[in-house]
GROMACS .gro file of C-alpha atoms in nm:
model
  195
    1MET     CA    1  10.107  13.063  12.084
    2VAL     CA    2  10.390  13.245  11.840
    3ASN     CA    3  10.708  13.288  11.914
    4ASN     CA    4  11.015  13.526  11.708
    5ASN     CA    5  11.096  13.229  11.427
    6THR     CA    6  10.831  13.002  11.568
    7ILE     CA    7  10.442  12.896  11.601
    8THR     CA    8  10.330  12.632  11.874
    9VAL     CA    9  10.015  12.449  11.752
   10GLU     CA   10   9.779  12.168  11.912
   11ILE     CA   11   9.730  11.855  11.735
   12ASP     CA   12   9.571  11.558  11.873
   13ASN     CA   13   9.592  11.712  12.198
   14LYS     CA   14   9.972  11.768  12.125
   15LEU     CA   15  10.184  12.025  12.141
   16LYS     CA   16  10.435  12.043  11.833
   17LYS     CA   17  10.666  12.338  11.702
   18TYR     CA   18  10.663  12.479  11.361
   19ASN     CA   19  10.857  12.698  11.166
   20LEU     CA   20  10.795  13.044  11.070
   21LEU     CA   21  10.929  13.168  10.734
   22LYS     CA   22  10.994  13.511  10.753
   23ASN     CA   23  10.688  13.804  10.657
   24VAL     CA   24  10.511  13.468  10.677
   25PRO     CA   25  10.137  13.595  10.587
   26VAL     CA   26   9.849  13.500  10.782
   27TYR     CA   27   9.507  13.553  10.697
   28LEU     CA   28   9.174  13.616  10.820
   29GLU     CA   29   8.843  13.539  10.542
   30SER     CA   30   9.095  13.673  10.278
   31GLU     CA   31   9.240  13.962  10.408
   32ASN     CA   32   9.666  13.913  10.509
   33ILE     CA   33   9.658  14.094  10.882
   34GLY     CA   34  10.004  13.982  10.965
   35LYS     CA   35  10.108  13.676  11.218
   36GLU     CA   36  10.063  13.948  11.557
   37CYS     CA   37   9.719  13.957  11.524
   38LEU     CA   38   9.751  13.541  11.681
   39GLN     CA   39   9.609  13.419  11.965
   40THR     CA   40   9.589  13.138  12.189
   41GLY     CA   41   9.290  12.900  12.090
   42GLN     CA   42   9.277  13.009  11.776
   43LEU     CA   43   9.161  12.754  11.481
   44VAL     CA   44   9.408  12.812  11.215
   45LYS     CA   45   9.474  12.618  10.939
   46LEU     CA   46   9.854  12.548  10.784
   47THR     CA   47  10.062  12.503  10.473
   48LEU     CA   48  10.427  12.387  10.468
   49ASN     CA   49  10.664  12.351  10.251
   50SER     CA   50  10.881  12.153  10.208
   51LYS     CA   51  11.103  12.163  10.544
   52ASN     CA   52  10.833  12.133  10.694
   53SER     CA   53  10.815  12.508  10.804
   54ILE     CA   54  10.478  12.762  10.790
   55THR     CA   55  10.488  12.943  10.433
   56LYS     CA   56  10.106  13.065  10.526
   57ILE     CA   57   9.882  13.066  10.831
   58GLU     CA   58   9.510  13.098  10.787
   59ILE     CA   59   9.232  13.143  11.079
   60LEU     CA   60   8.975  12.922  10.989
   61ASN     CA   61   8.723  13.024  11.327
   62ASN     CA   62   8.793  13.301  11.501
   63LYS     CA   63   8.469  13.221  11.799
   64SER     CA   64   8.332  12.881  11.768
   65GLU     CA   65   8.520  12.522  11.800
   66LYS     CA   66   8.497  12.314  11.586
   67GLU     CA   67   8.339  11.944  11.485
   68VAL     CA   68   8.487  11.643  11.514
   69ILE     CA   69   8.299  11.393  11.312
   70GLN     CA   70   8.432  11.002  11.390
   71ILE     CA   71   8.416  10.811  11.020
   72GLU     CA   72   8.366  10.417  11.017
   73LEU     CA   73   8.549  10.325  10.715
   74LYS     CA   74   8.492  10.038  10.492
   75LYS     CA   75   8.711   9.834  10.334
   76VAL     CA   76   8.566   9.746   9.940
   77THR     CA   77   8.667   9.442   9.811
   78ASN     CA   78   8.525   9.479   9.487
   79PRO     CA   79   8.601   9.833   9.327
   80SER     CA   80   8.414   9.994   9.037
   81GLN     CA   81   8.551   9.978   8.631
   82LYS     CA   82   8.551  10.344   8.710
   83ILE     CA   83   8.750  10.332   9.092
   84MET     CA   84   8.984  10.047   8.892
   85SER     CA   85   9.086  10.283   8.603
   86ILE     CA   86   9.090  10.631   8.852
   87VAL     CA   87   9.366  10.433   9.082
   88GLU     CA   88   9.560  10.289   8.741
   89SER     CA   89   9.570  10.687   8.646
   90ILE     CA   90   9.755  10.748   9.042
   91LYS     CA   91   9.919  10.463   9.101
   92SER     CA   92  10.329  10.535   8.994
   93LYS     CA   93  10.325  10.752   9.261
   94PRO     CA   94  10.218  10.815   9.669
   95THR     CA   95   9.841  10.982   9.630
   96VAL     CA   96   9.555  11.026   9.871
   97LYS     CA   97   9.247  11.102   9.635
   98LEU     CA   98   8.866  11.162   9.740
   99ILE     CA   99   8.610  11.069   9.488
  100ASP     CA  100   8.276  11.139   9.574
  101GLU     CA  101   7.878  10.897   9.438
  102ASN     CA  102   7.666  11.117   9.583
  103GLY     CA  103   7.704  11.090   9.939
  104VAL     CA  104   7.940  10.781   9.876
  105TYR     CA  105   8.336  10.887   9.898
  106TYR     CA  106   8.548  10.691   9.864
  107ILE     CA  107   8.942  10.713   9.956
  108ILE     CA  108   9.208  10.541   9.741
  109ALA     CA  109   9.566  10.527   9.875
  110THR     CA  110   9.851  10.446   9.706
  111ARG     CA  111  10.245  10.367   9.720
  112GLY     CA  112  10.368  10.424   9.360
  113MET     CA  113  10.579  10.179   9.236
  114THR     CA  114  10.788   9.916   9.473
  115ARG     CA  115  11.055   9.672   9.252
  116THR     CA  116  10.971   9.422   9.486
  117GLY     CA  117  10.668   9.270   9.686
  118GLY     CA  118  10.589   9.286  10.080
  119TYR     CA  119  10.513   9.645  10.077
  120ILE     CA  120  10.104   9.807  10.132
  121VAL     CA  121   9.984  10.097  10.190
  122ILE     CA  122   9.659  10.102  10.481
  123ILE     CA  123   9.344  10.332  10.525
  124GLN     CA  124   9.396  10.333  10.857
  125LYS     CA  125   9.099  10.627  11.009
  126ALA     CA  126   8.961  10.918  10.933
  127GLN     CA  127   8.761  11.199  11.016
  128ILE     CA  128   8.558  11.487  10.939
  129ILE     CA  129   8.680  11.831  11.145
  130LYS     CA  130   8.349  12.055  11.005
  131THR     CA  131   8.436  12.434  11.085
  132SER     CA  132   8.170  12.700  10.980
  133LYS     CA  133   8.334  12.739  10.607
  134ASP     CA  134   8.462  12.427  10.586
  135ALA     CA  135   8.492  11.982  10.650
  136ILE     CA  136   8.825  11.868  10.628
  137LEU     CA  137   8.864  11.512  10.574
  138GLU     CA  138   9.181  11.437  10.800
  139VAL     CA  139   9.354  11.083  10.683
  140GLU     CA  140   9.531  10.865  10.836
  141VAL     CA  141   9.729  10.593  10.601
  142LYS     CA  142  10.060  10.333  10.702
  143TYR     CA  143  10.288  10.247  10.474
  144ILE     CA  144  10.425   9.929  10.561
  145ASP     CA  145  10.788   9.793  10.412
  146PRO     CA  146  10.920   9.406  10.369
  147SER     CA  147  11.156   9.290  10.726
  148PRO     CA  148  11.528   9.326  10.550
  149ASP     CA  149  11.515   8.931  10.581
  150ALA     CA  150  11.158   8.856  10.423
  151ILE     CA  151  11.111   8.639  10.165
  152VAL     CA  152  10.914   8.881   9.867
  153THR     CA  153  10.769   8.826   9.537
  154GLN     CA  154  11.093   8.925   9.245
  155ALA     CA  155  10.799   9.214   9.077
  156ILE     CA  156  10.691   9.574   9.061
  157THR     CA  157  10.413   9.678   9.228
  158TYR     CA  158  10.175   9.952   9.299
  159PRO     CA  159  10.035   9.850   9.659
  160TYR     CA  160   9.717  10.072   9.716
  161ASP     CA  161   9.373  10.099   9.925
  162ILE     CA  162   9.021  10.147   9.901
  163LYS     CA  163   8.788  10.274  10.171
  164ASN     CA  164   8.472  10.400  10.113
  165PHE     CA  165   8.249  10.590  10.389
  166THR     CA  166   7.868  10.817  10.369
  167TYR     CA  167   7.872  11.115  10.479
  168ASP     CA  168   7.586  11.375  10.340
  169GLY     CA  169   7.775  11.674  10.338
  170LYS     CA  170   8.039  11.784  10.132
  171ILE     CA  171   8.381  11.775  10.209
  172THR     CA  172   8.571  12.100  10.097
  173GLN     CA  173   8.959  11.959  10.226
  174ILE     CA  174   9.149  11.622  10.254
  175SER     CA  175   9.449  11.672  10.551
  176VAL     CA  176   9.734  11.329  10.497
  177LYS     CA  177   9.832  11.247  10.816
  178THR     CA  178  10.118  10.949  10.738
  179ASP     CA  179  10.379  10.678  10.962
  180LYS     CA  180  10.665  10.761  10.757
  181ASN     CA  181  10.835  11.030  10.491
  182ILE     CA  182  10.694  11.022  10.229
  183ASN     CA  183  10.603  11.312   9.990
  184VAL     CA  184  10.205  11.220   9.882
  185SER     CA  185  10.031  11.413   9.689
  186VAL     CA  186   9.617  11.510   9.740
  187ASP     CA  187   9.366  11.519   9.529
  188ILE     CA  188   9.005  11.507   9.511
  189ASP     CA  189   8.747  11.470   9.301
  190LEU     CA  190   8.399  11.600   9.374
  191ALA     CA  191   8.253  11.561   9.078
  192SER     CA  192   8.291  11.278   8.978
  193ASP     CA  193   8.034  10.996   8.816
  194VAL     CA  194   8.116  10.690   8.990
  195LYS     CA  195   7.940  10.403   8.830
   0.00000   0.00000   0.00000
């Protein structure tokens, strides 16, 4: 629902209100159609700026419903050298990276540098939202801080988590939800040859 400079959308069965930037473009199949064409019930992709205001709206599917595919994540306890070299390359900042290895997808979540131990990052769950054009991987990442009175190792650490899952389709986008206000960069690598 669009009212003046706000839009209300349903995310995970909850209504959430966002601010719209002035003259926000609304696209349907790469054509800017204007926000007056938005209707209740449409599946949309929102692009947000750092202040959580909407800078772009894409109508993903005007008619049919989306399909939600639940996936089972498996903890990667003995990652390959290639995966570990990717962790090394992204560990200095909070990142969620997706790597495809012939239908086995690896999700790597990093926290960035921390000055003590006790900081944890956990990839909690994921699902795939399939529309007529896209397969969007929605990932939930939890960041845990040590309690103020915890005794922690005094060393610079780079917390990370790696999970994998199988999916026989192609994932085109990633959406990341976090429990803290951490600016996470998202990266997708579908051409990696992981060995």
